[in-house]
Coordinates of C-alpha atoms and ligand atoms in Angstrom, one line a residue:
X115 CA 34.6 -59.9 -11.1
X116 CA 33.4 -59.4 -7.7
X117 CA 29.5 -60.3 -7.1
X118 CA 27.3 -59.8 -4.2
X119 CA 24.9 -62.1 -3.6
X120 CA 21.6 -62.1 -1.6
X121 CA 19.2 -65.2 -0.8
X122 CA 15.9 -65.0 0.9
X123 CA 13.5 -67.6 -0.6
X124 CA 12.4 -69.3 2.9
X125 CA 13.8 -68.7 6.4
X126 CA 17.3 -67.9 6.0
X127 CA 18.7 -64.5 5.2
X128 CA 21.8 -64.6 3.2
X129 CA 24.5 -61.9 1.9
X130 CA 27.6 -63.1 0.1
X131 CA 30.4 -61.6 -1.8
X132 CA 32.3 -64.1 -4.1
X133 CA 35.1 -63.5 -6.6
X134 CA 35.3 -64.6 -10.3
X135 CA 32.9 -67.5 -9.5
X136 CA 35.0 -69.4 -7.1
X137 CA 36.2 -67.8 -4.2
X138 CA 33.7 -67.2 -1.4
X139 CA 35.2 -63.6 0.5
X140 CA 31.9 -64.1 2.9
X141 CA 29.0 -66.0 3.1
X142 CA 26.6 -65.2 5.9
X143 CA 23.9 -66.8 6.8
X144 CA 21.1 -66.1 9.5
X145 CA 18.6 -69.0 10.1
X146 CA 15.3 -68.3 11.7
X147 CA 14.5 -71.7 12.3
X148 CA 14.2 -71.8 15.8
X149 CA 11.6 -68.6 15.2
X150 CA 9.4 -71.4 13.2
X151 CA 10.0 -74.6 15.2
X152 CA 7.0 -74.2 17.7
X153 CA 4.6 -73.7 14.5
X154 CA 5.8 -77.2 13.1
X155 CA 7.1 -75.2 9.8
X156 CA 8.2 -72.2 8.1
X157 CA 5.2 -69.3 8.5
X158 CA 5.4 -66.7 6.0
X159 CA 4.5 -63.6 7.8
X160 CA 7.1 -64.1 10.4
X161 CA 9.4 -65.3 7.3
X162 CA 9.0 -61.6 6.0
X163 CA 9.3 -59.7 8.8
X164 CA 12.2 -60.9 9.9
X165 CA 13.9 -60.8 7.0
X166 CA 13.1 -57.1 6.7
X167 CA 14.7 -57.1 10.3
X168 CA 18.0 -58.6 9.5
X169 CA 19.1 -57.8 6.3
X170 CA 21.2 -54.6 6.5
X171 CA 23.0 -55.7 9.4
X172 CA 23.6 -58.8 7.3
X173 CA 24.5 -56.8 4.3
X174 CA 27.2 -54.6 6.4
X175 CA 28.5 -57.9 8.0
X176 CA 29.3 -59.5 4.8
X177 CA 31.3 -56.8 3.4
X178 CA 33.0 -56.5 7.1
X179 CA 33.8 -60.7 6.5
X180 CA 35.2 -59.8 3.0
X181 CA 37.1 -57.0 3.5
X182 CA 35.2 -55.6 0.3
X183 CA 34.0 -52.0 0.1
X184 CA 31.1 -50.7 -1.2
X185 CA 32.2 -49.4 -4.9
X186 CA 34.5 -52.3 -5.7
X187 CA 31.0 -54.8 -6.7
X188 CA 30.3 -55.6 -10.1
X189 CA 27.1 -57.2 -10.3
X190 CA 25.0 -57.7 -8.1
X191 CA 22.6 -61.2 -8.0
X192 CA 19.4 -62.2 -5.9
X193 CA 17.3 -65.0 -5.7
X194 CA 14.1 -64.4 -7.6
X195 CA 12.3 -67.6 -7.3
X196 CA 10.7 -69.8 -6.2
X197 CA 10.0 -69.6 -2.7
X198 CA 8.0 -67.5 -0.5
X199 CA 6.8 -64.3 -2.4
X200 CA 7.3 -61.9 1.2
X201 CA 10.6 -63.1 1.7
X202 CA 11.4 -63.1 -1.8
X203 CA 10.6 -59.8 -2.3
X204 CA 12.9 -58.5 0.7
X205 CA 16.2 -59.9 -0.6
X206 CA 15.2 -58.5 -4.2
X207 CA 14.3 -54.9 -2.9
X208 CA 17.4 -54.9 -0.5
X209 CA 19.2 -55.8 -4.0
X210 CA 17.7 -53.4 -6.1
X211 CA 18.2 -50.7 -3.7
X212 CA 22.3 -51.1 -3.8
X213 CA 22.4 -51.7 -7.5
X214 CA 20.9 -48.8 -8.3
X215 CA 22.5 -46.7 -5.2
X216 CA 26.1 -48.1 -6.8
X217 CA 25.1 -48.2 -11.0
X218 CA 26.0 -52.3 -11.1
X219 CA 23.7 -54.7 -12.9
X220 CA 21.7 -56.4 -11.0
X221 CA 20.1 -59.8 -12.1
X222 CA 18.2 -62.7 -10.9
X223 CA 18.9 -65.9 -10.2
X224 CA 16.6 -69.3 -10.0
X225 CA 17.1 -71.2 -6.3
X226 CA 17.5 -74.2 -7.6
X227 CA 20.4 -73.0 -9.9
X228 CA 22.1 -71.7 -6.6
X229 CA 21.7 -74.9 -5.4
X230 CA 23.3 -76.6 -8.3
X231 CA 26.2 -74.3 -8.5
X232 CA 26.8 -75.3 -4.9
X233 CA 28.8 -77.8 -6.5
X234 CA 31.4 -75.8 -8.4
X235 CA 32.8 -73.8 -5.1
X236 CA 35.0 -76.4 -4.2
X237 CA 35.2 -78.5 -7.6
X238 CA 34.6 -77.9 -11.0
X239 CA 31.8 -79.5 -13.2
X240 CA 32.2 -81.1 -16.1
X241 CA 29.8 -82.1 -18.8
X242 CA 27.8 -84.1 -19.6
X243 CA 26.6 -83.9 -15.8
X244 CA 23.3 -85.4 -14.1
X245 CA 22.1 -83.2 -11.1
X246 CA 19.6 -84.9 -8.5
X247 CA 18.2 -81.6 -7.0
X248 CA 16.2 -82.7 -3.5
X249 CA 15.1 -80.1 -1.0
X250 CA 11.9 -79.5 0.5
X251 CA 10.1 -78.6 -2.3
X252 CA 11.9 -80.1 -5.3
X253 CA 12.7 -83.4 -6.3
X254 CA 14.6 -83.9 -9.5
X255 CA 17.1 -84.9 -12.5
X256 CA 18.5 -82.2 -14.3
X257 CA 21.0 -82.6 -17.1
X258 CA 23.8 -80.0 -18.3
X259 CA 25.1 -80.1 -21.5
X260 CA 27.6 -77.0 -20.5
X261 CA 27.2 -73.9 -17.9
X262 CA 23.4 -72.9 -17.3
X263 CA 22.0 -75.1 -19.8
X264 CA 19.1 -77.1 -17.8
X265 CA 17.3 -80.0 -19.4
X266 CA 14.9 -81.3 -16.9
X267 CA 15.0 -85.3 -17.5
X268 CA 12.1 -86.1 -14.4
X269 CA 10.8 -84.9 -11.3
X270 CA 8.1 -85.8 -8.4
X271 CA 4.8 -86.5 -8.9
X272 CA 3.8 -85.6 -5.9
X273 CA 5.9 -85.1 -2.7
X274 CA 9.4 -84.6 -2.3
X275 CA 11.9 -86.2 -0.7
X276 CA 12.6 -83.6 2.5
X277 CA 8.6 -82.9 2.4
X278 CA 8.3 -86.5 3.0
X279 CA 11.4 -86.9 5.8
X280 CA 9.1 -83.6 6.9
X281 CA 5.9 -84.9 7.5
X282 CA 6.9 -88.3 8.4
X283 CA 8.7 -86.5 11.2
X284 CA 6.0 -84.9 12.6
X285 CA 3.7 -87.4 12.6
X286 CA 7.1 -89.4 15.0
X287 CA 6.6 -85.9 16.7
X288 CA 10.2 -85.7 16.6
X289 CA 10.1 -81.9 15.2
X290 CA 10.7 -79.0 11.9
X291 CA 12.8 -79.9 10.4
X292 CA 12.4 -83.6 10.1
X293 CA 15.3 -84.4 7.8
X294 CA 18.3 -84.4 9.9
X295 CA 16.0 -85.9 12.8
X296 CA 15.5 -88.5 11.3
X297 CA 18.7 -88.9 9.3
X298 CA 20.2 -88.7 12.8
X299 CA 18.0 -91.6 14.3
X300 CA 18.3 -93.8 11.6
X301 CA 21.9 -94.1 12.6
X302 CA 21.3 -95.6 15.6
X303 CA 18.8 -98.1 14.2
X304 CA 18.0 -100.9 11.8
X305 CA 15.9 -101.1 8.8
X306 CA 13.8 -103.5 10.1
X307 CA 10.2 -102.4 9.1
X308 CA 8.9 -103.7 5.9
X309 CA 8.4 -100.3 3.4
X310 CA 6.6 -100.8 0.0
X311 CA 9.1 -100.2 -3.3
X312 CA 8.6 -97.3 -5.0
X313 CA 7.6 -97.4 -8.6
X314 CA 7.0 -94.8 -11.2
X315 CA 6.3 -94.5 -14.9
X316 CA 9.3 -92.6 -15.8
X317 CA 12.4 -94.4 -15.3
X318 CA 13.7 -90.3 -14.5
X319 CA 10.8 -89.7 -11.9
X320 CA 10.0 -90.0 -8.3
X321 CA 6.9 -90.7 -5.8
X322 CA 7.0 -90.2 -2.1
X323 CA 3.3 -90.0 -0.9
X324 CA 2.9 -93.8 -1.3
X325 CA 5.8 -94.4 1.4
X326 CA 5.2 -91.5 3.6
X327 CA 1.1 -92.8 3.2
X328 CA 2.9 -96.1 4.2
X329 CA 4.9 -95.1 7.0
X330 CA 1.8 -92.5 8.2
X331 CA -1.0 -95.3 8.4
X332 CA 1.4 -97.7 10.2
X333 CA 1.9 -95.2 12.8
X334 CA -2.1 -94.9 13.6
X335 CA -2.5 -98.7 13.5
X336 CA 0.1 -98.9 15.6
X337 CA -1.3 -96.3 18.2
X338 CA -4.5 -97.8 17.6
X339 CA -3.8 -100.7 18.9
X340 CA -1.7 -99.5 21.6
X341 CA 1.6 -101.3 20.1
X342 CA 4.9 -99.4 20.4
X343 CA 6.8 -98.5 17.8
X344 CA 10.7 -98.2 18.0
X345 CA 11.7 -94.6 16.4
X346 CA 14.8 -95.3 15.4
X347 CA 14.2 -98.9 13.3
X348 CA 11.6 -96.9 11.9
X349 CA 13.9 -93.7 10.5
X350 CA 16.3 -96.3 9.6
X351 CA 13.9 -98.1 7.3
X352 CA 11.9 -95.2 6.0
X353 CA 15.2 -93.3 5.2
X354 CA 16.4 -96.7 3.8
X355 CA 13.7 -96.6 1.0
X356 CA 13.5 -92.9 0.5
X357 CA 17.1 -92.9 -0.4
X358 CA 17.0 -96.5 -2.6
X359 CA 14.5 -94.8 -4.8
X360 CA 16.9 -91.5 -5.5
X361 CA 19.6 -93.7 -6.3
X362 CA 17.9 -96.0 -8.1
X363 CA 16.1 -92.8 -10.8
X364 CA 19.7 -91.2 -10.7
X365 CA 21.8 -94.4 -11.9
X366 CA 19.0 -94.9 -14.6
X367 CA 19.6 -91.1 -15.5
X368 CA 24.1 -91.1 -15.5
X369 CA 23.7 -94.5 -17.5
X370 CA 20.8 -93.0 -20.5
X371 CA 22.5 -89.9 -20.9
X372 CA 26.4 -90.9 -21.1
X373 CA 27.4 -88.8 -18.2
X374 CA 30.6 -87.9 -17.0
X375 CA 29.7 -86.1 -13.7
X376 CA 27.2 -87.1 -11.4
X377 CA 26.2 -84.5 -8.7
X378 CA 23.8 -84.0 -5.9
X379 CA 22.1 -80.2 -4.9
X380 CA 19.6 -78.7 -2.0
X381 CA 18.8 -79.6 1.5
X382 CA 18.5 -83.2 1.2
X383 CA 21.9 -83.4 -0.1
X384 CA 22.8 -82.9 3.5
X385 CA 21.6 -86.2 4.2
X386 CA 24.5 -88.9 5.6
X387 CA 23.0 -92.0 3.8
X388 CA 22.5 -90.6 0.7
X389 CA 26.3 -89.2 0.7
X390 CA 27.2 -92.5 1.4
X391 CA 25.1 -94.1 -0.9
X392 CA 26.2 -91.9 -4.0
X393 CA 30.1 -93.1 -2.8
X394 CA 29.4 -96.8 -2.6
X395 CA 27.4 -96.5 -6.7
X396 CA 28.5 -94.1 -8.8
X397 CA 32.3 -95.4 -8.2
X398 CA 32.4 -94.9 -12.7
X399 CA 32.0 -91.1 -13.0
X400 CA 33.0 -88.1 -11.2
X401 CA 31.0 -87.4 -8.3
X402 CA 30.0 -84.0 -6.1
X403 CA 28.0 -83.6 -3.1
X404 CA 28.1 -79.8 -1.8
X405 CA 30.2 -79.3 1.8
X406 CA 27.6 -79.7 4.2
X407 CA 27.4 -75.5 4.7
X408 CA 26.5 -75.1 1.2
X409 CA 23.8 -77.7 0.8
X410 CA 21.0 -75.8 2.8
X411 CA 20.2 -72.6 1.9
X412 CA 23.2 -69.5 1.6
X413 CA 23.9 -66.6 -0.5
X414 CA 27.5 -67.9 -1.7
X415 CA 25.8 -70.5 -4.0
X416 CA 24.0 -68.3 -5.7
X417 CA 27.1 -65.9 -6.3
X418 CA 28.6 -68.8 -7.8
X419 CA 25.7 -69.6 -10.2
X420 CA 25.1 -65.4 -10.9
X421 CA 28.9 -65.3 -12.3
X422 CA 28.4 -68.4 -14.6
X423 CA 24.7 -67.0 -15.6
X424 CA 26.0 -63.3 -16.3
X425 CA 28.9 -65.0 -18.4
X426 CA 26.3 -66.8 -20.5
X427 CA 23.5 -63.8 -20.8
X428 CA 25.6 -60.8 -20.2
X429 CA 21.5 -59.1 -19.2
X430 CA 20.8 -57.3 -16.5
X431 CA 17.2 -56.6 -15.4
X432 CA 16.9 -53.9 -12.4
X433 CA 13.7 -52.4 -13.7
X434 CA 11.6 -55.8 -14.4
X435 CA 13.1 -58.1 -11.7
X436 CA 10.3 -59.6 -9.9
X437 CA 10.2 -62.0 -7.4
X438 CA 8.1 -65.5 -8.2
X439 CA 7.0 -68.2 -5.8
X440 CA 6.9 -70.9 -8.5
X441 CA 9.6 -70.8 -11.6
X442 CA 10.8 -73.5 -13.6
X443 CA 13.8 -73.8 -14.2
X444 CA 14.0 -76.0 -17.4
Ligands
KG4_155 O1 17.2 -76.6 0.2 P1 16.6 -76.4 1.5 O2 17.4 -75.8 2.6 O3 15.3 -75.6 1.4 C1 14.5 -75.7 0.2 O4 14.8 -75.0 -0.8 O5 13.5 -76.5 0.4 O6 16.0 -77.9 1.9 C2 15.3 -78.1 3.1 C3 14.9 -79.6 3.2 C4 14.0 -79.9 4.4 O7 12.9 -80.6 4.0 C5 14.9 -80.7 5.4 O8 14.2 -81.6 6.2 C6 15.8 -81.4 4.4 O9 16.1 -80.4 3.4 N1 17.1 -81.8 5.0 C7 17.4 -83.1 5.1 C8 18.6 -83.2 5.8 N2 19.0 -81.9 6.1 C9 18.0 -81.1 5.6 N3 16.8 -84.2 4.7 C10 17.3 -85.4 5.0 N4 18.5 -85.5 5.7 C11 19.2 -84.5 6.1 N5 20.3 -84.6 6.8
ZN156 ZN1 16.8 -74.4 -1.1

């Protein structure tokens, strides 16, 4: 079964065409980023319109890659939320358009499943698994009991994770977007500032606005008081406790639930500390962290998921397929 795949939640325009859920023929990816930089984050308007810019010459350019033509796709999948609704709606028009132009079905898939499925283009899942989904919008534990079966175990009470690495960034004034900035910094220092531990009720559930609160009011004291602050032992030791806390809800969540598989999804799982982290603890199950080219946003992951979806539901929606900025997943 060959699918074709298109993303657009946020600011990256995505067209993939994968095989029988596992082989990625193309996967490519244009990133507006440096489009948004100057604004200090993603602006929705610009989102749109470039998408509507880009995405037939991205379209043509994955089939080029793949070597695919035209009337050889089977089903065609798109992200329908959650994200940006403009930038939704693009990829899901540009979608809708070439399933009905070619007679495929067409359905949609939930980002965060995309994410997920991230995992099984270079591996294989296997169940039970716990999934620790961070990005910039999402912070949580998911568990599968087989293929797209989603139990949500906990999630964020308020920020998450790369919102916080985000914001925390900005107020540094190191730059969008303020994960890999700081991820990068922290390398080259020490953890040496004091940063509260994070608590929550849930032994499944997270809280960042207490650290990045933390981390934000230390900053203005500091500049208040006209006392320097050293960047890098302060990415260090903010990243040090962001990531302690992930760890520390995901061990709780492999140990409850008997898990075999233990695997990471989304931006954040980008992140070199966290990666190394999820090596050094979970030595006692299997573990999967996407290649780093799958763990921000592309079309190939949710190719991957759209196979394993379509096997489970065998629907197709082109008439009622809407785009939504929020979703749940489980
Ligand atoms: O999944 P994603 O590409 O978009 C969303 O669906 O949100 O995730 C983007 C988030 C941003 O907050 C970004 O700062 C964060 O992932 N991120 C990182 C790293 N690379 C990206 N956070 C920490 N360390 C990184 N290396
Ligand atoms: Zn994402």
């Amino acid at each position: 079964m060959i699918v074709l795949a298109v993303e657009s939640s946020c600011d990256e325009t995505s067209v993939s065409i994968s095989k029988d859920g596992k082989n990625v023929l193309s996967n490519v990816v244009y990133s507006q980023i440096e489009l948004h930089q100057s604004f200090g984050g993603v602006v929705p308007e610009i989102a749109s319109r470039e998408h509507i810019k880009r995405i037939t010459f991205i379209f043509d350019k994955a089939f080029e890659e793949a070597g695919v033509s035209k009337d050889e796709i089977d089903l065609v999948a798109v992200t329908k939320g959650p994200g940006l609704i403009g930038s939704l709606l693009v990829g899901i028009n540009a979608a809708k358009a070439f399933a009905f132009a070619y007679d495929v079905p067409l359905i949609g898939v939930h980002h965060l499943a995309g994410h997920i499925y991230a995992n099984q283009i270079e591996g294989e899942m296997e169940f039970p698994l716990v999934a620790l989904v961070v990005s910039g919008g999402h912070t949580e534990l998911i568990l599968m009991k087989d293929h797209f079966e989603f139990e949500k175990l906990g999630e964020t009470h308020d920020d998450a994770v790369g919102e916080a690495y985000d914001k925390v960034a900005r107020v540094l004034g190191l730059g969008y977007p303020g994960g890999p900035i700081i991820d990068k910094l922290a390398k080259e220092g020490s953890p040496e500032y004091p940063m509260p531990r994070i608590r929550t009720e849930g032994a499944y559930d997270f809280s960042y606005s207490g650290l990045k609160s933390h981390v934000i009011n230390f900053l203005n004291r500091q500049k208040m008081r006209n006392e320097p602050v050293n960047e890098k032992n302060m990415a260090a030791s903010f990243q040090k406790a962001a990531i302690r806390h992930l760890i520390a809800q995901s061990e709780n969540a492999v140990k409850d639930f008997g898990a075999k598989m233990f695997i990471v999804a989304g931006g954040v799982a980008a992140n070199s500390h966290l990666r190394e982290e999820v090596d050094k603890k979970f030595t006692h199950v299997k573990v999967s962290v996407p290649p780093f080219k799958y763990c921000t946003d592309n079309a190939a992951m949710m190719g991957i998921a759209a196979y394993y979806q379509y096997q489970k539901t065998k629907t197709a929606d082109l008439m009622s397929l809407n785009g939504y900025s929020r979703l749940k997943l489980a």
